[in-house]
Short mmCIF file of C-alpha atoms and ligand atoms in Angstrom, two decimals:
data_model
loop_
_atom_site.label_atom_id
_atom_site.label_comp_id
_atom_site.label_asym_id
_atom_site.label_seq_id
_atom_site.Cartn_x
_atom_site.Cartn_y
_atom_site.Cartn_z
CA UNK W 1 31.76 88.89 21.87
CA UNK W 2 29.93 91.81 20.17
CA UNK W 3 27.34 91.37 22.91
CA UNK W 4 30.04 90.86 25.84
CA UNK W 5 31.50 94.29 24.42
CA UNK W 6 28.29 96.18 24.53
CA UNK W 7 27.39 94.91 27.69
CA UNK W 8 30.83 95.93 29.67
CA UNK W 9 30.78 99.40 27.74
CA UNK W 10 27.04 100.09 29.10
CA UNK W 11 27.79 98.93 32.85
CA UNK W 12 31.25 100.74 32.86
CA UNK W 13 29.49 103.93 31.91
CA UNK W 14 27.09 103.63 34.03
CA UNK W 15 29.53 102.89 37.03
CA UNK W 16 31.77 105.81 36.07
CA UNK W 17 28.75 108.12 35.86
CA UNK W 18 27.40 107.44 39.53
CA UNK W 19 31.31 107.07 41.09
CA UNK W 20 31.53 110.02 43.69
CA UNK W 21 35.33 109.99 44.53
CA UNK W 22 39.18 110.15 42.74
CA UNK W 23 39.56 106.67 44.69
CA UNK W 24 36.33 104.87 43.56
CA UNK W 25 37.23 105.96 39.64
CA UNK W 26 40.31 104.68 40.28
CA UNK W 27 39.20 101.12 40.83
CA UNK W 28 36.81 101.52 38.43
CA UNK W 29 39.89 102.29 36.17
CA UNK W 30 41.48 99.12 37.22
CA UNK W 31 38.56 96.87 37.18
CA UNK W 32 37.81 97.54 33.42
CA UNK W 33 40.86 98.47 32.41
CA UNK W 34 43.76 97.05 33.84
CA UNK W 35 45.69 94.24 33.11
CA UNK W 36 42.98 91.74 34.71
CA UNK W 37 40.75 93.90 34.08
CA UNK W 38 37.48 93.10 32.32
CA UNK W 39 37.85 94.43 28.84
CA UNK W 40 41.50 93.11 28.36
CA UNK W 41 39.85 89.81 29.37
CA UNK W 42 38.09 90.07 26.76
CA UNK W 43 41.23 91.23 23.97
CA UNK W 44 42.45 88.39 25.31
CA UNK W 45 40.34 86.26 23.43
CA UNK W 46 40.82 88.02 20.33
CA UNK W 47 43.33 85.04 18.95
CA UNK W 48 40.37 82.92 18.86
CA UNK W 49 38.26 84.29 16.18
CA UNK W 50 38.46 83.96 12.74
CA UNK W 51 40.31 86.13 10.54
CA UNK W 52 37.33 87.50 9.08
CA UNK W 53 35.55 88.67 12.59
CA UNK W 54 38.74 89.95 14.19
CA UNK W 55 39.25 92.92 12.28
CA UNK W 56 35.77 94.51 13.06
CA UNK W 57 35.89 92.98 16.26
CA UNK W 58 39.31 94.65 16.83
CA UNK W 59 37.93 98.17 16.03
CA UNK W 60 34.96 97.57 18.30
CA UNK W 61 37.01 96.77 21.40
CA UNK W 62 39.46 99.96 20.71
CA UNK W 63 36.45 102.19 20.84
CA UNK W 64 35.23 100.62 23.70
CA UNK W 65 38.31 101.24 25.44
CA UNK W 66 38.45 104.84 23.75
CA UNK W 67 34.95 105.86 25.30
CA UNK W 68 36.40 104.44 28.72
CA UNK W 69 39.18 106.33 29.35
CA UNK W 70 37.58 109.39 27.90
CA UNK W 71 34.62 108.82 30.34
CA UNK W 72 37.09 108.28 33.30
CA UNK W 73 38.97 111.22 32.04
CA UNK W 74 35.88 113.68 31.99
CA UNK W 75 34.76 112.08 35.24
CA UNK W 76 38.22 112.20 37.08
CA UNK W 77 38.39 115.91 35.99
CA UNK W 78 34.84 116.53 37.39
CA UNK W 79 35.17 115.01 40.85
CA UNK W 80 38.70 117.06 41.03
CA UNK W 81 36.36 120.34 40.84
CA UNK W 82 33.82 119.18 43.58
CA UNK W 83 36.74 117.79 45.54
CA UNK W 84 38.52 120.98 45.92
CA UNK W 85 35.42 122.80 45.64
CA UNK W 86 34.71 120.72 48.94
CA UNK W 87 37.77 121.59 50.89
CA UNK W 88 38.23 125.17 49.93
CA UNK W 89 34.83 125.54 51.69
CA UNK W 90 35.58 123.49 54.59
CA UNK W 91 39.46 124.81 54.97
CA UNK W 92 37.53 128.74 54.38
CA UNK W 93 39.67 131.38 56.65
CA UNK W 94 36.98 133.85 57.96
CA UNK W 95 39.51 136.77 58.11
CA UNK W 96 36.51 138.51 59.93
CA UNK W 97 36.81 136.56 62.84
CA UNK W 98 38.37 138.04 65.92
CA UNK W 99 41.85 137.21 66.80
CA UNK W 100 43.06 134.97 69.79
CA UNK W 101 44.36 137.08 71.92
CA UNK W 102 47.72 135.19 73.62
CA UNK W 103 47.74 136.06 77.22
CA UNK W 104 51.06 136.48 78.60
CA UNK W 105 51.63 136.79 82.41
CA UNK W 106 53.11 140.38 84.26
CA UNK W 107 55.01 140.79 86.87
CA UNK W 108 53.44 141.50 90.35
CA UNK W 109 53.64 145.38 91.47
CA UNK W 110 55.58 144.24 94.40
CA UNK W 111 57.81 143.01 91.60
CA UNK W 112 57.36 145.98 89.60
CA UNK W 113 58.70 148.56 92.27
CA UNK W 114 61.10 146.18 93.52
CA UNK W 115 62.71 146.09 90.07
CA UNK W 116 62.65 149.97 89.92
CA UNK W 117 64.23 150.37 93.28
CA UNK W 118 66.83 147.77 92.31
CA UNK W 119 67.60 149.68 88.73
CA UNK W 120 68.09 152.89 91.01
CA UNK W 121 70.24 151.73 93.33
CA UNK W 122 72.19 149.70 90.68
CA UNK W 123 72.65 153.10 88.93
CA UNK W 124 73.90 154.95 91.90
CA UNK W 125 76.65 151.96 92.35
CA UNK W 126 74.96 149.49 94.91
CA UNK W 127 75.53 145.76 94.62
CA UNK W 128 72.27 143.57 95.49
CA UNK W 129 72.29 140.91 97.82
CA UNK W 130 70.16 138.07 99.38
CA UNK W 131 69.34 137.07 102.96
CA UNK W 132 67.85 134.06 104.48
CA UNK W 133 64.33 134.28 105.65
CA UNK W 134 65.11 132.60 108.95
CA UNK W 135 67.96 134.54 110.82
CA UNK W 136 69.55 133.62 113.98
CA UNK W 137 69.23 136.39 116.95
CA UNK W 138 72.83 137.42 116.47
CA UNK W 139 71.83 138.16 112.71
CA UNK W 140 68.69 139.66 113.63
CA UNK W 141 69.31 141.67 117.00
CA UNK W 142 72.37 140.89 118.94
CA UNK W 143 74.80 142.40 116.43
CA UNK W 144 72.27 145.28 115.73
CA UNK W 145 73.13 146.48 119.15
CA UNK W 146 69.87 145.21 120.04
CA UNK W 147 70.86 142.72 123.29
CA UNK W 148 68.65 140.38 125.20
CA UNK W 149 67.11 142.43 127.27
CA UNK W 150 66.95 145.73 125.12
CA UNK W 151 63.34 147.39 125.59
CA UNK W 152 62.91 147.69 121.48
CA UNK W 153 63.47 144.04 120.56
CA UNK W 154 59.38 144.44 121.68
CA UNK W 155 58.84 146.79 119.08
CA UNK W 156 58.93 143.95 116.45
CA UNK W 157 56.64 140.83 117.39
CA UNK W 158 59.09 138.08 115.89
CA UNK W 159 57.82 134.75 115.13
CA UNK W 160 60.38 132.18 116.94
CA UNK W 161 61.29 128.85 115.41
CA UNK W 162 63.81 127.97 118.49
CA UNK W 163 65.81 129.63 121.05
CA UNK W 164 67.89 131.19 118.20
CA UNK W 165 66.11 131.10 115.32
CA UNK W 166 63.48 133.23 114.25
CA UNK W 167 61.72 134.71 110.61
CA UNK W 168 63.44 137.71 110.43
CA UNK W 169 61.19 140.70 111.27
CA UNK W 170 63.26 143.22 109.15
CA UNK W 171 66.42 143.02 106.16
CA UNK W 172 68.83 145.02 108.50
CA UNK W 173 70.50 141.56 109.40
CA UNK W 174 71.79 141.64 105.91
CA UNK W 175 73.84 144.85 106.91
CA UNK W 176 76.17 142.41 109.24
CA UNK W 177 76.22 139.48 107.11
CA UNK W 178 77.71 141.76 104.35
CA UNK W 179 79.82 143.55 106.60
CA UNK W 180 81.23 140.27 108.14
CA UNK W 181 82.07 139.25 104.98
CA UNK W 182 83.36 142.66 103.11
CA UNK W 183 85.79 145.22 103.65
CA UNK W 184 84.81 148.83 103.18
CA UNK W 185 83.80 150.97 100.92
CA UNK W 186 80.12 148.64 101.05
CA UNK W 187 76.99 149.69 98.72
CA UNK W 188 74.58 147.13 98.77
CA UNK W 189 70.71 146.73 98.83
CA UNK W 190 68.98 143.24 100.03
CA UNK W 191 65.05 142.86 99.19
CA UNK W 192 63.18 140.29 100.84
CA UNK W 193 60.27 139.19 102.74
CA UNK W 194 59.76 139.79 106.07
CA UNK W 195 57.52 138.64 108.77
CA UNK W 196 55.77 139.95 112.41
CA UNK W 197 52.81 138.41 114.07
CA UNK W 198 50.87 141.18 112.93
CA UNK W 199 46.82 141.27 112.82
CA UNK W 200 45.89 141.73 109.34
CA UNK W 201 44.01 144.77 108.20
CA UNK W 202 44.46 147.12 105.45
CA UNK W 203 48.08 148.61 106.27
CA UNK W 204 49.27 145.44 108.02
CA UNK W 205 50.04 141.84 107.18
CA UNK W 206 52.03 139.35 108.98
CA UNK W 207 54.36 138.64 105.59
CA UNK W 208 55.59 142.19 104.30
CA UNK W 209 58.76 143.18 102.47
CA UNK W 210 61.32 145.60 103.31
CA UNK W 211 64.49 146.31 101.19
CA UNK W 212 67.47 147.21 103.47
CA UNK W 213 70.43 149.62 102.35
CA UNK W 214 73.85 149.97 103.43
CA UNK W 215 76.75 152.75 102.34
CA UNK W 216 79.80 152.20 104.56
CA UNK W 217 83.15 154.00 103.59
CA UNK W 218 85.39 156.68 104.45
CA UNK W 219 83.92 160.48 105.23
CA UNK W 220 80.30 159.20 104.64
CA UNK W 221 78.02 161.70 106.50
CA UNK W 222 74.35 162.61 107.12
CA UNK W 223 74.41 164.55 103.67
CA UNK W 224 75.27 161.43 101.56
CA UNK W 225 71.76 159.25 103.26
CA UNK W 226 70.03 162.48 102.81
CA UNK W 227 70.85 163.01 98.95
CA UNK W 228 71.04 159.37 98.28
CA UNK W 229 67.33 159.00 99.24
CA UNK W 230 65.76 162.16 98.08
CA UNK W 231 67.69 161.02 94.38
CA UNK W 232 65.52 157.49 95.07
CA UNK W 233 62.07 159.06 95.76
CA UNK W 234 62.26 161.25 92.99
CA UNK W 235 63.03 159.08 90.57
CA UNK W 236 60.07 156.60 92.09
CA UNK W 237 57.86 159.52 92.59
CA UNK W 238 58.35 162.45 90.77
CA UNK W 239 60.69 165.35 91.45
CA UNK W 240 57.49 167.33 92.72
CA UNK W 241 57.57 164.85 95.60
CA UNK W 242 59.57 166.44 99.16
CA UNK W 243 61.05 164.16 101.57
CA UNK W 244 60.98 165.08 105.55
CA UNK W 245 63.52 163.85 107.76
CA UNK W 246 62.43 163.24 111.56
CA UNK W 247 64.44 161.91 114.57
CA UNK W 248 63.56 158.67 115.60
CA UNK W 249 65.10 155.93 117.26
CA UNK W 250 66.43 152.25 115.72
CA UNK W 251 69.42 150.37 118.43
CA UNK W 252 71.38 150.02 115.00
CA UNK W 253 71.75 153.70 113.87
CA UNK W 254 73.50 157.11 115.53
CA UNK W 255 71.40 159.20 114.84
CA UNK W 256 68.50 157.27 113.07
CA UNK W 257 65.39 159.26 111.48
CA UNK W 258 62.32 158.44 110.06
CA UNK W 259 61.73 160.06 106.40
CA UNK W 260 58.15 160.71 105.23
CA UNK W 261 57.29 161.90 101.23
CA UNK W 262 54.51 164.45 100.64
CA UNK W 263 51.26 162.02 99.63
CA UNK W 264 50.77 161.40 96.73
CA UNK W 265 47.52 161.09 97.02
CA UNK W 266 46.62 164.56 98.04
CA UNK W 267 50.39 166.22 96.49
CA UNK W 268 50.17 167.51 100.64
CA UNK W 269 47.08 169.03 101.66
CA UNK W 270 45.53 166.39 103.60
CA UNK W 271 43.43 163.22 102.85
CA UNK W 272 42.74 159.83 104.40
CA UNK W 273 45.59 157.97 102.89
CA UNK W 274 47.90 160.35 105.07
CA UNK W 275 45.51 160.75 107.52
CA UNK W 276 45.22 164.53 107.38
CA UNK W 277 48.59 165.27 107.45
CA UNK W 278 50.17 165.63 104.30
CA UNK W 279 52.81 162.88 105.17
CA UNK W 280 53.49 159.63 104.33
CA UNK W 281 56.35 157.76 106.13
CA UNK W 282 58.07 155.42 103.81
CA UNK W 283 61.13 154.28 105.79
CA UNK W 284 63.64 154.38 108.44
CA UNK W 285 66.97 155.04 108.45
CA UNK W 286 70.53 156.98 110.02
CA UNK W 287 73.72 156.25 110.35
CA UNK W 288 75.38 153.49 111.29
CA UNK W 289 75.80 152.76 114.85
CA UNK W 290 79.52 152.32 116.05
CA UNK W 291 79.13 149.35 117.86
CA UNK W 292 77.60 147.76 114.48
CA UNK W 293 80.75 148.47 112.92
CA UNK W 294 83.02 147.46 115.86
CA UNK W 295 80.72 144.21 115.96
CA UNK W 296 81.63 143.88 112.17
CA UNK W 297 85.40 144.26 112.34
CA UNK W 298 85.50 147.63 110.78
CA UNK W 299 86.85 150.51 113.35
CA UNK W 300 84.35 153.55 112.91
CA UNK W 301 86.94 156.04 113.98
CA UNK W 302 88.44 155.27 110.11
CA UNK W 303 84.81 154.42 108.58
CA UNK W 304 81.42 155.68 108.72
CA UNK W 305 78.08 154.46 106.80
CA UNK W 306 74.54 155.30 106.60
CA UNK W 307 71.89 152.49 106.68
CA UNK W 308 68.12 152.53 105.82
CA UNK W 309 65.05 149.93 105.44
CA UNK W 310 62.12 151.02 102.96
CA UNK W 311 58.96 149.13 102.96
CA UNK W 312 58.18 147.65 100.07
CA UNK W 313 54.75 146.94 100.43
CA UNK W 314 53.63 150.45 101.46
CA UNK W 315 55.71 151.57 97.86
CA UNK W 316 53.70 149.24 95.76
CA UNK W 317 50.69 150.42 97.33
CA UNK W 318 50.95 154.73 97.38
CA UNK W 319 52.45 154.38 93.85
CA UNK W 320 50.02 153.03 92.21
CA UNK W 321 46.70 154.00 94.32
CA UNK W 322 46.26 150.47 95.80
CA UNK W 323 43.52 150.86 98.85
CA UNK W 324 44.38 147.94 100.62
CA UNK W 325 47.30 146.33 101.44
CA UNK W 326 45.71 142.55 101.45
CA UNK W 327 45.15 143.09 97.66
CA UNK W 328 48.67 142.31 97.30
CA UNK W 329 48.11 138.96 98.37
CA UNK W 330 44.86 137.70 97.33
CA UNK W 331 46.72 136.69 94.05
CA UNK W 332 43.45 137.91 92.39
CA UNK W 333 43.92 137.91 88.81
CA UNK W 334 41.41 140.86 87.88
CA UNK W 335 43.42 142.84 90.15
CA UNK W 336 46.95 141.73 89.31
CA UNK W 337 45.92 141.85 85.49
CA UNK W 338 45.74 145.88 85.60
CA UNK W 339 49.68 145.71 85.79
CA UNK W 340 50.13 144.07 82.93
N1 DAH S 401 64.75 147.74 110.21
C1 DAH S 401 63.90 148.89 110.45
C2 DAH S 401 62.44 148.45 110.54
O1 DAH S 401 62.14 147.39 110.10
C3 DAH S 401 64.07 149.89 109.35
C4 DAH S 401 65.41 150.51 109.38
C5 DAH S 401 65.64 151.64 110.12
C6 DAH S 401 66.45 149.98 108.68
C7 DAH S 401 66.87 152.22 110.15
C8 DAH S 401 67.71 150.55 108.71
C9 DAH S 401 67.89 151.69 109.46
O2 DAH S 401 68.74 150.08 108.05
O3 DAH S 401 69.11 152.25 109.49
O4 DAH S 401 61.64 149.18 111.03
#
């Protein structure tokens, strides 16, 4: 037994010595010491010696077991050290290590100055609206005092779906849906894309966008369009910024006028975004034609209203320096990112 004793105490050292993880020792543990395990195998057998033998055979087996679980316990401790010396260094935060970065989208500068435009008008007590893309020819012409056979229904090259339905080639047909549907006094704007079989270049593309805007009320005059859009350029481009009024023609507005800004580019002198002339034109506009109205229900000798359609597109594009109008569309992220 003496020899058994020896022999279990030698190997279990030498096991526990050489074990390289918690879980190993921990069978070890149970192997030798537990309750089948091979020391208390060999208590067991205790009963069967003689009285004489067990006493110093007793003794022997308690050290035995004493050496073991101090070994374990001096190993256990030991392989805690390595092991959490082992996954402090594998878990290791380099807090030198550049960040990364969490890219969040922007909004589109057509977006952008459609917002601002939208917060203007807001401000100044406009409502905003939405039209459908595809408009029927009453929408779109006939009650824009623009009949069948009126010369200017050339000026816009409309894409037809049908007899009567076409993409609409401007946001004025929004005027009459609102006014069909509203009493006076009216303040609305409508954004929205627009579309013209158009050859693209780099001031023209087919798909453009246009935001329409319509005061209608008693005593509105000339004076009213005229302040309400110098207030909106301003604020878009700066109070330096002058606006220019020139007559023009639209079928839908008595008397209409074109209104140009001072480029921004140049501030006026001259330069090839205005072509030399100091000018940019940035929309049309005048005052709502009577027959519109009568169309609409509303008598114009009680109401009046002013009307005017801004192009989006060129906005985007003088505001923030863009050279070419396709840029917009290319959906090319090293551009678009610069908005961010
Ligand atoms: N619809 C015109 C265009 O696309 C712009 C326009 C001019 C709108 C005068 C208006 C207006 O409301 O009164 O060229």
């Amino acid at each position: 037994m003496r020899e058994q004793l020896e022999q279990i105490k030698a190997s279990a050292l030498r096991e526990i010595g050489a074990c390289g993880s918690l879980k190993a020792l921990d069978a070890l543990r149970v192997n030798y010491l537990g309750k089948k395990g091979q020391l208390t195998a060999i208590l067991k057998q205790m009963g069967k010696l003689s009285a004489e033998e067990r006493p110093a055979m007793g003794q022997l087996a308690n050290d035995v077991r004493k050496e073991l679980e101090e070994a374990l316990a001096a190993r256990q401790e030991a392989l805690r050290e390595t092991e959490l010396a082992a996954r402090l260094e594998e878990e290791r935060l380099d807090v030198t290590m550049p960040g990364r970065a969490k890219k969040t989208g922007g909004l589109h500068p057509l977006s952008l100055v459609t917002n601002d435009l939208i917060d203007i008008f807001q401000s100044m007590g406009f409502d905003v609206v939405d039209g459908p893309e595809v408009e029927t020819d009453h929408y779109l012409f006939e009650a824009l005092n623009l009949p069948k056979d009126h010369p200017a229904r050339a000026m816009q090259d409309t894409f037809y779906l049908g007899e009567n339905l076409l993409l609409r080639s401007q946001t004025s047909s929004a005027q009459i849906r609102v006014m069909e549907q509203r009493k006076p006094p009216i303040r609305m704007v409508c954004p929205g894309r627009v579309f013209r079989a158009d050859e693209v270049d780099a001031t023209h593309s087919p798909v453009f966008h246009q935001m329409e805007g319509l005061v209608v009320d008693k005593g509105v005059t000339m004076c009213d369009l005229k302040g309400c859009l110098e207030q909106f350029v301003h604020e878009i481009y700066g109070p330096e910024t002058q606006v220019r009024f020139r007559p023009s023609f639209f079928p839908f507005t008595e008397p209409s006028v074109e209104v140009d800004i001072t480029c921004s580019e140049c501030g006026g002198k001259g330069c090839r975004i205005c072509k030399g002339t100091g000018w940019i034109e940035i929309l049309g506009a005048g005052m709502v034609h009577p027959n519109v109205l009568r169309g609409c229900g509303i008598d114009p000798e009680v109401y009046s209203g002013f009307a005017f359609g801004v192009g989006l597109d060129r906005l985007a594009i003088t505001r923030s320096k863009i050279s070419d109008i396709r840029l917009l569309f290319e959906n090319d992220l090293r551009f678009l990112e610069q908005f961010n």
